[in-house]
PDB file of C-alpha atoms and ligand atoms in Angstrom:
ATOM      1  CA  MET A  17       0.000   0.000   0.000  1.00  0.00           C
ATOM      2  CA  VAL A  18       3.053   2.277   0.003  1.00  0.00           C
ATOM      3  CA  ASN A  19       2.373   3.268  -3.599  1.00  0.00           C
ATOM      4  CA  ILE A  20      -1.040   4.686  -2.717  1.00  0.00           C
ATOM      5  CA  ARG A  21      -1.204   8.479  -2.611  1.00  0.00           C
ATOM      6  CA  ILE A  22      -3.763  10.480  -0.703  1.00  0.00           C
ATOM      7  CA  ILE A  23      -4.711  13.685  -2.458  1.00  0.00           C
ATOM      8  CA  PRO A  24      -7.506  16.261  -2.442  1.00  0.00           C
ATOM      9  CA  ALA A  25     -10.267  15.291  -4.863  1.00  0.00           C
ATOM     10  CA  THR A  26     -10.893  17.326  -7.982  1.00  0.00           C
ATOM     11  CA  MET A  27     -13.858  17.080 -10.304  1.00  0.00           C
ATOM     12  CA  ARG A  28     -12.015  14.656 -12.557  1.00  0.00           C
ATOM     13  CA  TYR A  29     -12.284  12.005  -9.812  1.00  0.00           C
ATOM     14  CA  ALA A  30     -16.086  12.351  -9.541  1.00  0.00           C
ATOM     15  CA  LYS A  31     -16.820   9.402 -11.838  1.00  0.00           C
ATOM     16  CA  ALA A  32     -14.377   7.055 -10.055  1.00  0.00           C
ATOM     17  CA  TYR A  33     -15.611   8.244  -6.646  1.00  0.00           C
ATOM     18  CA  CYS A  34     -19.194   7.567  -7.759  1.00  0.00           C
ATOM     19  CA  ALA A  35     -18.214   4.048  -8.907  1.00  0.00           C
ATOM     20  CA  ALA A  36     -16.310   3.287  -5.674  1.00  0.00           C
ATOM     21  CA  VAL A  37     -19.232   4.349  -3.465  1.00  0.00           C
ATOM     22  CA  ASP A  38     -21.512   2.138  -5.547  1.00  0.00           C
ATOM     23  CA  ILE A  39     -19.202  -0.883  -5.092  1.00  0.00           C
ATOM     24  CA  VAL A  40     -19.069  -0.445  -1.314  1.00  0.00           C
ATOM     25  CA  ALA A  41     -22.819   0.232  -1.080  1.00  0.00           C
ATOM     26  CA  ARG A  42     -23.551  -2.984  -2.998  1.00  0.00           C
ATOM     27  CA  GLU A  43     -21.697  -4.987  -0.330  1.00  0.00           C
ATOM     28  CA  ARG A  44     -24.828  -4.228   1.748  1.00  0.00           C
ATOM     29  CA  ARG A  45     -23.032  -4.225   5.098  1.00  0.00           C
ATOM     30  CA  TYR A  46     -21.199  -0.947   5.513  1.00  0.00           C
ATOM     31  CA  LEU A  47     -23.200   1.998   4.152  1.00  0.00           C
ATOM     32  CA  SER A  48     -26.760   3.107   4.779  1.00  0.00           C
ATOM     33  CA  ARG A  49     -27.764   2.340   1.188  1.00  0.00           C
ATOM     34  CA  THR A  50     -27.363  -0.598  -1.179  1.00  0.00           C
ATOM     35  CA  THR A  51     -26.519   1.384  -4.317  1.00  0.00           C
ATOM     36  CA  GLY A  52     -24.430   4.479  -4.868  1.00  0.00           C
ATOM     37  CA  PHE A  53     -25.454   7.926  -6.061  1.00  0.00           C
ATOM     38  CA  SER A  54     -25.825   9.163  -9.623  1.00  0.00           C
ATOM     39  CA  LEU A  55     -22.886  10.870 -11.279  1.00  0.00           C
ATOM     40  CA  ALA A  56     -24.886  14.105 -11.427  1.00  0.00           C
ATOM     41  CA  SER A  57     -25.519  14.108  -7.681  1.00  0.00           C
ATOM     42  CA  THR A  58     -21.898  13.149  -7.010  1.00  0.00           C
ATOM     43  CA  LYS A  59     -20.740  16.128  -9.060  1.00  0.00           C
ATOM     44  CA  ALA A  60     -23.154  18.400  -7.204  1.00  0.00           C
ATOM     45  CA  PHE A  61     -21.826  16.985  -3.929  1.00  0.00           C
ATOM     46  CA  PHE A  62     -18.238  17.733  -5.002  1.00  0.00           C
ATOM     47  CA  ARG A  63     -19.138  21.282  -6.109  1.00  0.00           C
ATOM     48  CA  SER A  64     -20.889  22.040  -2.849  1.00  0.00           C
ATOM     49  CA  ALA A  65     -17.982  20.646  -0.781  1.00  0.00           C
ATOM     50  CA  PHE A  66     -15.411  22.651  -2.743  1.00  0.00           C
ATOM     51  CA  ASP A  67     -17.467  25.868  -2.388  1.00  0.00           C
ATOM     52  CA  ASP A  68     -17.820  25.215   1.324  1.00  0.00           C
ATOM     53  CA  ASN A  69     -14.130  24.423   1.958  1.00  0.00           C
ATOM     54  CA  CYS A  70     -14.966  20.885   3.094  1.00  0.00           C
ATOM     55  CA  PRO A  71     -12.336  18.169   2.616  1.00  0.00           C
ATOM     56  CA  ILE A  72     -12.836  15.393   0.098  1.00  0.00           C
ATOM     57  CA  LEU A  73      -9.745  13.220  -0.127  1.00  0.00           C
ATOM     58  CA  VAL A  74      -9.140  10.323  -2.460  1.00  0.00           C
ATOM     59  CA  ALA A  75      -6.612   7.485  -2.313  1.00  0.00           C
ATOM     60  CA  VAL A  76      -5.182   6.692  -5.740  1.00  0.00           C
ATOM     61  CA  ASP A  77      -2.778   4.030  -6.972  1.00  0.00           C
ATOM     62  CA  ASP A  78       0.295   4.591  -9.130  1.00  0.00           C
ATOM     63  CA  GLN A  79      -1.904   4.609 -12.224  1.00  0.00           C
ATOM     64  CA  ASP A  80      -4.176   7.246 -10.727  1.00  0.00           C
ATOM     65  CA  ARG A  81      -7.016   4.773 -10.106  1.00  0.00           C
ATOM     66  CA  LEU A  82      -9.202   5.690  -7.144  1.00  0.00           C
ATOM     67  CA  VAL A  83      -9.183   3.023  -4.427  1.00  0.00           C
ATOM     68  CA  GLY A  84     -10.767   4.917  -1.530  1.00  0.00           C
ATOM     69  CA  TRP A  85     -12.181   8.173  -0.243  1.00  0.00           C
ATOM     70  CA  CYS A  86     -12.776  10.178   2.907  1.00  0.00           C
ATOM     71  CA  ASP A  87     -14.915  13.298   3.113  1.00  0.00           C
ATOM     72  CA  ILE A  88     -16.098  15.617   5.844  1.00  0.00           C
ATOM     73  CA  ILE A  89     -19.138  17.669   4.909  1.00  0.00           C
ATOM     74  CA  ALA A  90     -20.802  20.437   6.941  1.00  0.00           C
ATOM     75  CA  LEU A  91     -24.145  19.640   8.507  1.00  0.00           C
ATOM     76  CA  PRO A  92     -26.936  21.668   6.899  1.00  0.00           C
ATOM     77  CA  GLY A  93     -28.192  24.851   8.536  1.00  0.00           C
ATOM     78  CA  ASP A  94     -26.230  27.856   9.760  1.00  0.00           C
ATOM     79  CA  CYS A  95     -26.596  26.745  13.395  1.00  0.00           C
ATOM     80  CA  CYS A  96     -24.980  23.345  12.765  1.00  0.00           C
ATOM     81  CA  CYS A  97     -22.395  23.982  10.043  1.00  0.00           C
ATOM     82  CA  HIS A  98     -19.524  23.997  12.576  1.00  0.00           C
ATOM     83  CA  VAL A  99     -20.065  20.222  12.726  1.00  0.00           C
ATOM     84  CA  GLY A 100     -18.648  18.015   9.974  1.00  0.00           C
ATOM     85  CA  ARG A 101     -20.102  14.655   8.951  1.00  0.00           C
ATOM     86  CA  LEU A 102     -17.497  12.069   7.987  1.00  0.00           C
ATOM     87  CA  GLY A 103     -17.714   9.377   5.326  1.00  0.00           C
ATOM     88  CA  ILE A 104     -14.974   6.909   4.397  1.00  0.00           C
ATOM     89  CA  GLY A 105     -14.544   3.786   2.294  1.00  0.00           C
ATOM     90  CA  LEU A 106     -11.958   1.638   0.540  1.00  0.00           C
ATOM     91  CA  LEU A 107     -12.346  -0.856  -2.262  1.00  0.00           C
ATOM     92  CA  PRO A 108     -12.236  -4.394  -0.787  1.00  0.00           C
ATOM     93  CA  ALA A 109      -8.672  -5.252  -1.886  1.00  0.00           C
ATOM     94  CA  TYR A 110      -7.263  -2.195  -0.112  1.00  0.00           C
ATOM     95  CA  ARG A 111      -8.621  -2.839   3.382  1.00  0.00           C
ATOM     96  CA  ASN A 112      -6.722  -3.947   6.495  1.00  0.00           C
ATOM     97  CA  HIS A 113      -3.399  -2.369   5.532  1.00  0.00           C
ATOM     98  CA  GLY A 114      -3.638   0.917   7.394  1.00  0.00           C
ATOM     99  CA  LEU A 115      -4.874   2.925   4.430  1.00  0.00           C
ATOM    100  CA  GLY A 116      -8.101   3.885   6.211  1.00  0.00           C
ATOM    101  CA  GLY A 117      -6.001   5.360   9.003  1.00  0.00           C
ATOM    102  CA  ARG A 118      -3.927   7.372   6.519  1.00  0.00           C
ATOM    103  CA  LEU A 119      -7.066   8.732   4.863  1.00  0.00           C
ATOM    104  CA  LEU A 120      -8.742   9.583   8.147  1.00  0.00           C
ATOM    105  CA  LYS A 121      -5.643  11.335   9.464  1.00  0.00           C
ATOM    106  CA  ALA A 122      -5.358  13.454   6.310  1.00  0.00           C
ATOM    107  CA  ALA A 123      -9.053  14.365   6.379  1.00  0.00           C
ATOM    108  CA  LEU A 124      -8.980  15.320  10.071  1.00  0.00           C
ATOM    109  CA  ASN A 125      -5.903  17.480   9.451  1.00  0.00           C
ATOM    110  CA  GLN A 126      -7.772  19.329   6.718  1.00  0.00           C
ATOM    111  CA  ALA A 127     -10.810  19.689   8.949  1.00  0.00           C
ATOM    112  CA  GLN A 128      -8.801  21.609  11.572  1.00  0.00           C
ATOM    113  CA  GLY A 129      -9.900  25.233  11.539  1.00  0.00           C
ATOM    114  CA  ARG A 130     -12.928  24.427   9.378  1.00  0.00           C
ATOM    115  CA  PHE A 131     -14.929  22.368  11.884  1.00  0.00           C
ATOM    116  CA  GLU A 132     -15.155  22.324  15.666  1.00  0.00           C
ATOM    117  CA  GLN A 133     -16.215  18.713  15.736  1.00  0.00           C
ATOM    118  CA  VAL A 134     -16.645  15.766  13.422  1.00  0.00           C
ATOM    119  CA  GLU A 135     -19.405  13.192  13.720  1.00  0.00           C
ATOM    120  CA  LEU A 136     -20.222   9.991  11.918  1.00  0.00           C
ATOM    121  CA  GLU A 137     -22.586   7.050  11.881  1.00  0.00           C
ATOM    122  CA  VAL A 138     -21.358   3.461  11.842  1.00  0.00           C
ATOM    123  CA  LEU A 139     -23.143   0.130  11.955  1.00  0.00           C
ATOM    124  CA  SER A 140     -22.743  -1.701  15.250  1.00  0.00           C
ATOM    125  CA  GLY A 141     -21.443  -4.764  13.388  1.00  0.00           C
ATOM    126  CA  ASN A 142     -18.654  -2.863  11.624  1.00  0.00           C
ATOM    127  CA  GLY A 143     -15.947  -3.643  14.185  1.00  0.00           C
ATOM    128  CA  ARG A 144     -13.074  -2.672  11.918  1.00  0.00           C
ATOM    129  CA  ALA A 145     -14.448   0.825  11.286  1.00  0.00           C
ATOM    130  CA  ILE A 146     -15.345   1.304  14.972  1.00  0.00           C
ATOM    131  CA  ARG A 147     -11.809   0.275  15.957  1.00  0.00           C
ATOM    132  CA  LEU A 148     -10.380   2.794  13.478  1.00  0.00           C
ATOM    133  CA  TYR A 149     -12.572   5.634  14.743  1.00  0.00           C
ATOM    134  CA  GLU A 150     -11.753   4.886  18.378  1.00  0.00           C
ATOM    135  CA  ARG A 151      -8.046   4.873  17.569  1.00  0.00           C
ATOM    136  CA  PHE A 152      -8.488   8.440  16.292  1.00  0.00           C
ATOM    137  CA  GLY A 153     -10.331   9.582  19.408  1.00  0.00           C
ATOM    138  CA  PHE A 154     -13.952   9.291  18.317  1.00  0.00           C
ATOM    139  CA  GLU A 155     -16.357   8.455  21.119  1.00  0.00           C
ATOM    140  CA  GLN A 156     -19.801   6.953  20.973  1.00  0.00           C
ATOM    141  CA  GLU A 157     -22.489   9.580  21.617  1.00  0.00           C
ATOM    142  CA  GLY A 158     -25.624   7.667  20.932  1.00  0.00           C
ATOM    143  CA  VAL A 159     -27.307   4.781  19.277  1.00  0.00           C
ATOM    144  CA  ARG A 160     -30.169   4.546  16.812  1.00  0.00           C
ATOM    145  CA  ARG A 161     -31.540   1.174  17.730  1.00  0.00           C
ATOM    146  CA  ARG A 162     -32.393  -1.203  14.867  1.00  0.00           C
ATOM    147  CA  ALA A 163     -32.253   1.743  12.461  1.00  0.00           C
ATOM    148  CA  PHE A 164     -30.504  -0.307   9.746  1.00  0.00           C
ATOM    149  CA  PHE A 165     -32.384  -3.107   8.046  1.00  0.00           C
ATOM    150  CA  VAL A 166     -31.203  -5.124   5.087  1.00  0.00           C
ATOM    151  CA  ASP A 167     -31.633  -8.741   3.970  1.00  0.00           C
ATOM    152  CA  GLY A 168     -33.910  -9.479   6.908  1.00  0.00           C
ATOM    153  CA  GLN A 169     -31.388  -8.335   9.546  1.00  0.00           C
ATOM    154  CA  TYR A 170     -31.450  -5.297  11.813  1.00  0.00           C
ATOM    155  CA  GLN A 171     -28.398  -3.505  13.139  1.00  0.00           C
ATOM    156  CA  ASP A 172     -27.997  -0.555  15.442  1.00  0.00           C
ATOM    157  CA  ILE A 173     -26.417   2.606  14.062  1.00  0.00           C
ATOM    158  CA  LEU A 174     -23.865   4.125  16.437  1.00  0.00           C
ATOM    159  CA  LEU A 175     -23.335   7.888  16.487  1.00  0.00           C
ATOM    160  CA  MET A 176     -19.703   8.811  17.118  1.00  0.00           C
ATOM    161  CA  ASN A 177     -18.089  12.202  17.566  1.00  0.00           C
ATOM    162  CA  LYS A 178     -14.697  13.808  17.984  1.00  0.00           C
ATOM    163  CA  PHE A 179     -14.006  17.391  19.079  1.00  0.00           C
ATOM    164  CA  LEU A 180     -11.131  18.950  17.180  1.00  0.00           C
ATOM    165  CA  GLN A 181      -8.435  20.976  18.959  1.00  0.00           C
TER     166      GLN A 181
HETATM  167  C1  COA B  16     -13.439   1.013   7.551  1.00  0.00           C
HETATM  168  C2  COA B  16     -12.190   1.145   6.670  1.00  0.00           C
HETATM  169  C3  COA B  16     -12.164   2.561   6.051  1.00  0.00           C
HETATM  170  C4  COA B  16     -10.953   0.978   7.563  1.00  0.00           C
HETATM  171  O1  COA B  16      -9.803   1.119   6.777  1.00  0.00           O
HETATM  172  P1  COA B  16      -8.667  -0.036   6.849  1.00  0.00           P
HETATM  173  O2  COA B  16      -7.499   0.453   6.076  1.00  0.00           O
HETATM  174  O3  COA B  16      -9.281  -1.334   6.433  1.00  0.00           O
HETATM  175  O4  COA B  16      -8.375  -0.052   8.405  1.00  0.00           O
HETATM  176  P2  COA B  16      -6.979   0.072   9.148  1.00  0.00           P
HETATM  177  O5  COA B  16      -6.095  -1.022   8.636  1.00  0.00           O
HETATM  178  O6  COA B  16      -6.464   1.467   9.048  1.00  0.00           O
HETATM  179  O7  COA B  16      -7.396  -0.164  10.666  1.00  0.00           O
HETATM  180  C5  COA B  16      -8.362  -1.111  11.012  1.00  0.00           C
HETATM  181  C6  COA B  16      -8.254  -1.467  12.475  1.00  0.00           C
HETATM  182  O8  COA B  16      -9.334  -2.362  12.806  1.00  0.00           O
HETATM  183  C7  COA B  16      -8.822  -3.603  13.268  1.00  0.00           C
HETATM  184  N1  COA B  16      -9.751  -4.614  12.789  1.00  0.00           N
HETATM  185  C8  COA B  16      -9.784  -5.264  11.610  1.00  0.00           C
HETATM  186  N2  COA B  16     -10.875  -6.066  11.565  1.00  0.00           N
HETATM  187  C9  COA B  16     -11.533  -5.901  12.734  1.00  0.00           C
HETATM  188  C10 COA B  16     -12.736  -6.425  13.280  1.00  0.00           C
HETATM  189  N3  COA B  16     -13.485  -7.311  12.617  1.00  0.00           N
HETATM  190  N4  COA B  16     -13.113  -6.007  14.508  1.00  0.00           N
HETATM  191  C11 COA B  16     -12.408  -5.107  15.201  1.00  0.00           C
HETATM  192  N5  COA B  16     -11.244  -4.561  14.739  1.00  0.00           N
HETATM  193  C12 COA B  16     -10.830  -4.951  13.509  1.00  0.00           C
HETATM  194  C13 COA B  16      -7.419  -3.692  12.693  1.00  0.00           C
HETATM  195  O9  COA B  16      -6.598  -4.547  13.469  1.00  0.00           O
HETATM  196  C14 COA B  16      -6.982  -2.230  12.811  1.00  0.00           C
HETATM  197  O10 COA B  16      -6.699  -1.910  14.162  1.00  0.00           O
HETATM  198  P3  COA B  16      -5.235  -1.430  14.625  1.00  0.00           P
HETATM  199  O11 COA B  16      -5.004  -0.133  13.905  1.00  0.00           O
HETATM  200  O12 COA B  16      -5.340  -1.284  16.094  1.00  0.00           O
HETATM  201  O13 COA B  16      -4.301  -2.505  14.167  1.00  0.00           O
HETATM  202  C15 COA B  16     -12.169   0.084   5.531  1.00  0.00           C
HETATM  203  O14 COA B  16     -11.997  -1.205   6.091  1.00  0.00           O
HETATM  204  C16 COA B  16     -13.411   0.089   4.662  1.00  0.00           C
HETATM  205  O15 COA B  16     -13.487   0.837   3.697  1.00  0.00           O
HETATM  206  N6  COA B  16     -14.431  -0.742   5.022  1.00  0.00           N
HETATM  207  C17 COA B  16     -15.648  -0.854   4.214  1.00  0.00           C
HETATM  208  C18 COA B  16     -16.432   0.458   4.175  1.00  0.00           C
HETATM  209  C19 COA B  16     -16.727   0.976   5.564  1.00  0.00           C
HETATM  210  O16 COA B  16     -16.893   0.232   6.507  1.00  0.00           O
HETATM  211  N7  COA B  16     -16.783   2.317   5.665  1.00  0.00           N
HETATM  212  C20 COA B  16     -17.096   2.975   6.937  1.00  0.00           C
HETATM  213  C21 COA B  16     -18.537   3.099   7.120  1.00  0.00           C
HETATM  214  S1  COA B  16     -18.934   3.885   8.694  1.00  0.00           S
END
């Protein structure tokens, strides 16, 4: 994984980002949806994040192929926009090698000065992601009981938060 670079996203990564989110969503066990977003809504998401100075980072291989992402987007509303909402994902072959930690660290660094705190939602069964978030100082703030339901199975959604310095 040493040849993976972490860089700020630009619009030219929108299509690959869109495809990567779709792949992870279709695994049906990590994200809150089972398909990704359209390319048009992904581009709108990128535009809004860029305008709002919110970090979107991508992990790319030595041939510039996107293998993961991490973004922190402001909550809507002028009373809540000091809080960032984090999303992260890696393509399956790139997991368990510390890349998630590299992405998260880079995104949190960029979030300094932009957000006072960063929150996220994670499924209670996603031990690897929970472990990663705890390692970076996120703490559980709440639980949405049985709020996730797919393939006949419920899971709790944990709310986690980290205050930035
Ligand atoms: C979550 C994700 C970003 C983590 O990135 P990663 O590169 O795989 O994770 P890292 O290697 O940086 O760290 C994972 C940690 O979890 C631990 N771990 C792995 N599997 C685990 C499990 N089943 N239960 C608990 N801990 C686990 C690892 O030992 C490591 O801990 P350590 O740093 O103390 O050694 C990545 O696995 C991923 O994209 N998963 C699918 C999508 C997803 O879950 N997104 C988050 C939605 S909230």
